[in-house]
PDB file of C-alpha atoms in Angstrom:
ATOM      1  CA  MET R   1      24.085  -7.788  -2.837  1.00 39.00           C
ATOM      2  CA  ALA R   2      23.986  -6.189  -6.326  1.00 40.00           C
ATOM      3  CA  ASN R   3      21.339  -8.359  -6.549  1.00 40.00           C
ATOM      4  CA  ILE R   4      19.217  -7.219  -3.898  1.00 49.00           C
ATOM      5  CA  GLU R   5      16.270  -5.093  -4.771  1.00 56.00           C
ATOM      6  CA  ASN R   6      16.161  -1.408  -3.721  1.00 67.00           C
ATOM      7  CA  GLN R   7      12.878  -0.416  -1.737  1.00 69.00           C
ATOM      8  CA  LYS R   8      10.402   0.914  -4.341  1.00 73.00           C
ATOM      9  CA  PHE R   9       8.852   3.005  -1.681  1.00 78.00           C
ATOM     10  CA  ILE R  10       8.572   3.809   2.176  1.00 85.00           C
ATOM     11  CA  ALA R  11       8.699   0.658   4.341  1.00 86.00           C
ATOM     12  CA  LEU R  12       5.180  -0.094   6.975  1.00 87.00           C
ATOM     13  CA  ASP R  13       6.361   1.401   9.894  1.00 86.00           C
ATOM     14  CA  ILE R  14       5.480  -0.964  13.462  1.00 87.00           C
ATOM     15  CA  SER R  15       3.203   1.783  14.496  1.00 84.00           C
ATOM     16  CA  GLY R  16       0.518   1.864  11.186  1.00 82.00           C
ATOM     17  CA  LYS R  17       1.406   5.458  10.295  1.00 81.00           C
ATOM     18  CA  ASN R  18       1.686   5.842   6.852  1.00 83.00           C
ATOM     19  CA  TYR R  19      -0.341   2.327   6.194  1.00 84.00           C
ATOM     20  CA  LEU R  20      -2.830   3.759   4.588  1.00 82.00           C
ATOM     21  CA  SER R  21      -0.326   5.260   1.819  1.00 84.00           C
ATOM     22  CA  TRP R  22       1.558   2.189   1.883  1.00 89.00           C
ATOM     23  CA  VAL R  23      -1.575  -0.257   0.849  1.00 88.00           C
ATOM     24  CA  LEU R  24      -1.381   1.789  -1.765  1.00 88.00           C
ATOM     25  CA  ASP R  25       1.915   1.881  -2.617  1.00 89.00           C
ATOM     26  CA  VAL R  26       2.324  -2.198  -2.476  1.00 90.00           C
ATOM     27  CA  LYS R  27      -1.149  -2.580  -4.801  1.00 91.00           C
ATOM     28  CA  LEU R  28      -0.045  -0.301  -7.189  1.00 91.00           C
ATOM     29  CA  HIS R  29       3.836  -1.975  -7.180  1.00 91.00           C
ATOM     30  CA  LEU R  30       2.421  -5.942  -7.227  1.00 91.00           C
ATOM     31  CA  SER R  31      -0.158  -4.971  -9.973  1.00 91.00           C
ATOM     32  CA  ALA R  32       3.274  -3.185 -12.438  1.00 92.00           C
ATOM     33  CA  LYS R  33       4.761  -6.937 -11.585  1.00 91.00           C
ATOM     34  CA  LYS R  34       1.449  -9.088 -11.979  1.00 92.00           C
ATOM     35  CA  LEU R  35       1.212  -9.692  -8.866  1.00 90.00           C
ATOM     36  CA  ARG R  36      -1.888  -8.464  -7.271  1.00 90.00           C
ATOM     37  CA  HIS R  37      -3.589 -11.346  -7.762  1.00 89.00           C
ATOM     38  CA  THR R  38      -1.516 -13.103  -5.009  1.00 90.00           C
ATOM     39  CA  ILE R  39      -3.548 -10.605  -2.016  1.00 89.00           C
ATOM     40  CA  ASP R  40      -7.180 -11.598  -3.333  1.00 88.00           C
ATOM     41  CA  GLU R  41      -9.061 -13.784  -2.020  1.00 87.00           C
ATOM     42  CA  ASP R  42      -9.404 -17.768  -4.067  1.00 83.00           C
ATOM     43  CA  ASN R  43      -6.439 -16.651  -6.425  1.00 83.00           C
ATOM     44  CA  ALA R  44      -4.340 -19.565  -8.301  1.00 84.00           C
ATOM     45  CA  ALA R  45      -1.077 -17.861  -7.946  1.00 85.00           C
ATOM     46  CA  SER R  46       1.962 -20.600  -8.447  1.00 88.00           C
ATOM     47  CA  ASN R  47       4.196 -21.491  -5.904  1.00 88.00           C
ATOM     48  CA  GLU R  48       6.813 -18.285  -7.950  1.00 92.00           C
ATOM     49  CA  GLU R  49       4.310 -15.982  -7.657  1.00 90.00           C
ATOM     50  CA  ARG R  50       3.401 -15.860  -3.955  1.00 91.00           C
ATOM     51  CA  ALA R  51       7.550 -16.484  -2.883  1.00 91.00           C
ATOM     52  CA  ALA R  52       8.465 -13.341  -5.619  1.00 92.00           C
ATOM     53  CA  ALA R  53       5.138 -11.157  -3.524  1.00 91.00           C
ATOM     54  CA  LEU R  54       5.992 -12.207   0.011  1.00 91.00           C
ATOM     55  CA  ILE R  55       9.952 -11.372  -0.935  1.00 91.00           C
ATOM     56  CA  PHE R  56       8.289  -7.814  -1.618  1.00 91.00           C
ATOM     57  CA  LEU R  57       5.328  -7.333   0.906  1.00 91.00           C
ATOM     58  CA  ARG R  58       8.398  -8.185   3.022  1.00 92.00           C
ATOM     59  CA  HIS R  59      11.274  -6.065   2.421  1.00 91.00           C
ATOM     60  CA  HIS R  60       8.728  -3.153   1.741  1.00 90.00           C
ATOM     61  CA  ILE R  61       7.727  -4.054   5.838  1.00 91.00           C
ATOM     62  CA  ASP R  62       9.662  -2.556   9.110  1.00 90.00           C
ATOM     63  CA  ASP R  63      12.331  -5.234  10.865  1.00 90.00           C
ATOM     64  CA  GLY R  64       9.962  -5.958  13.397  1.00 89.00           C
ATOM     65  CA  LEU R  65       6.715  -6.755  11.422  1.00 89.00           C
ATOM     66  CA  LYS R  66       9.163  -9.071   9.908  1.00 90.00           C
ATOM     67  CA  TYR R  67      10.178 -10.682  12.628  1.00 91.00           C
ATOM     68  CA  GLU R  68       6.469 -10.643  14.253  1.00 91.00           C
ATOM     69  CA  TYR R  69       5.502 -12.335  10.726  1.00 90.00           C
ATOM     70  CA  LEU R  70       7.917 -14.400  10.377  1.00 90.00           C
ATOM     71  CA  THR R  71       6.790 -17.948  10.127  1.00 91.00           C
ATOM     72  CA  VAL R  72       3.754 -16.933   7.576  1.00 90.00           C
ATOM     73  CA  GLU R  73       4.979 -18.304   4.729  1.00 90.00           C
ATOM     74  CA  ASN R  74       1.784 -16.650   2.091  1.00 90.00           C
ATOM     75  CA  PRO R  75       1.149 -13.063   0.955  1.00 91.00           C
ATOM     76  CA  LEU R  76      -2.334 -13.220   1.324  1.00 91.00           C
ATOM     77  CA  GLU R  77      -2.513 -14.560   5.153  1.00 92.00           C
ATOM     78  CA  LEU R  78       0.216 -11.866   5.549  1.00 91.00           C
ATOM     79  CA  TRP R  79      -1.797  -8.873   3.995  1.00 91.00           C
ATOM     80  CA  GLN R  80      -4.662 -10.115   6.038  1.00 92.00           C
ATOM     81  CA  ASN R  81      -2.633  -9.485   9.019  1.00 91.00           C
ATOM     82  CA  LEU R  82      -1.833  -6.134   8.312  1.00 90.00           C
ATOM     83  CA  ASN R  83      -5.137  -5.565   7.088  1.00 89.00           C
ATOM     84  CA  ASP R  84      -6.382  -7.140  10.244  1.00 89.00           C
ATOM     85  CA  ARG R  85      -3.984  -5.056  12.212  1.00 88.00           C
ATOM     86  CA  PHE R  86      -3.945  -1.824  11.117  1.00 85.00           C
ATOM     87  CA  GLU R  87      -7.569  -1.155   9.259  1.00 83.00           C
ATOM     88  CA  TYR R  88      -8.986   0.733  11.785  1.00 78.00           C
ATOM     89  CA  LEU R  89      -6.669   3.408  11.859  1.00 72.00           C
ATOM     90  CA  LYS R  90      -8.796   4.398   8.620  1.00 72.00           C
ATOM     91  CA  ALA R  91     -11.689   4.988  11.443  1.00 71.00           C
ATOM     92  CA  VAL R  92      -9.018   7.315  13.041  1.00 68.00           C
ATOM     93  CA  VAL R  93      -7.683   9.375  10.145  1.00 68.00           C
ATOM     94  CA  LEU R  94     -10.614   9.946   7.854  1.00 70.00           C
ATOM     95  CA  PRO R  95     -12.967  11.512  10.767  1.00 74.00           C
ATOM     96  CA  LYS R  96     -10.256  14.211  11.249  1.00 73.00           C
ATOM     97  CA  ALA R  97      -9.336  14.593   8.036  1.00 71.00           C
ATOM     98  CA  LEU R  98     -12.825  15.570   7.419  1.00 75.00           C
ATOM     99  CA  ASN R  99     -12.661  17.478  10.590  1.00 77.00           C
ATOM    100  CA  ASP R 100      -9.051  19.441   9.526  1.00 77.00           C
ATOM    101  CA  TRP R 101     -11.272  20.050   6.012  1.00 73.00           C
ATOM    102  CA  THR R 102     -13.968  22.120   7.776  1.00 78.00           C
ATOM    103  CA  GLN R 103     -11.801  23.801   9.907  1.00 78.00           C
ATOM    104  CA  LEU R 104      -9.225  24.931   7.085  1.00 76.00           C
ATOM    105  CA  ARG R 105      -9.176  28.639   7.082  1.00 77.00           C
ATOM    106  CA  PHE R 106      -7.397  30.507   4.175  1.00 73.00           C
ATOM    107  CA  GLN R 107      -6.694  33.724   6.746  1.00 75.00           C
ATOM    108  CA  ASP R 108      -5.825  30.730   9.157  1.00 77.00           C
ATOM    109  CA  PHE R 109      -1.888  30.845   7.729  1.00 74.00           C
ATOM    110  CA  LYS R 110       0.640  34.155   6.596  1.00 80.00           C
ATOM    111  CA  THR R 111       1.426  32.426   3.229  1.00 83.00           C
ATOM    112  CA  VAL R 112      -0.185  30.887   0.489  1.00 81.00           C
ATOM    113  CA  SER R 113       2.254  28.203   0.969  1.00 83.00           C
ATOM    114  CA  GLU R 114       1.603  27.232   4.814  1.00 82.00           C
ATOM    115  CA  TYR R 115      -2.268  27.053   3.642  1.00 79.00           C
ATOM    116  CA  ASN R 116      -1.211  24.465   0.715  1.00 77.00           C
ATOM    117  CA  SER R 117       0.869  22.524   2.690  1.00 81.00           C
ATOM    118  CA  THR R 118      -1.816  22.163   5.152  1.00 76.00           C
ATOM    119  CA  LEU R 119      -4.123  21.322   2.371  1.00 74.00           C
ATOM    120  CA  PHE R 120      -1.834  18.387   0.715  1.00 75.00           C
ATOM    121  CA  LYS R 121      -1.474  16.980   4.277  1.00 74.00           C
ATOM    122  CA  ILE R 122      -5.614  16.745   5.092  1.00 69.00           C
ATOM    123  CA  VAL R 123      -5.855  15.697   1.083  1.00 70.00           C
ATOM    124  CA  SER R 124      -3.012  12.814   1.331  1.00 65.00           C
TER     125      SER R 124
END
């Protein structure tokens, strides 16, 4: 059990609510491990690289998603399936964030920390 790798960041929730931050985290970690090319189109990754990337991806998704994509053996295919499933969130989250940004007023908050907290939520 000592060889099991701890999660580097929060796993992708089955609802997809953390999909946008998860995508960024996965891309950064795969780049650091020199495995980013395994999720790009027309890659020439070796079987070992694909296996390492797939293990990493499966380790960072919800158990329900793991079971749903149990038969997927290519990290690119898993990446595309998850993208197809959750990509719509960009169309939902961005307009809401833009609206929240335009409605943000400093005078609506009692403290600067409340304002900063709301501001950082919008930005993220």
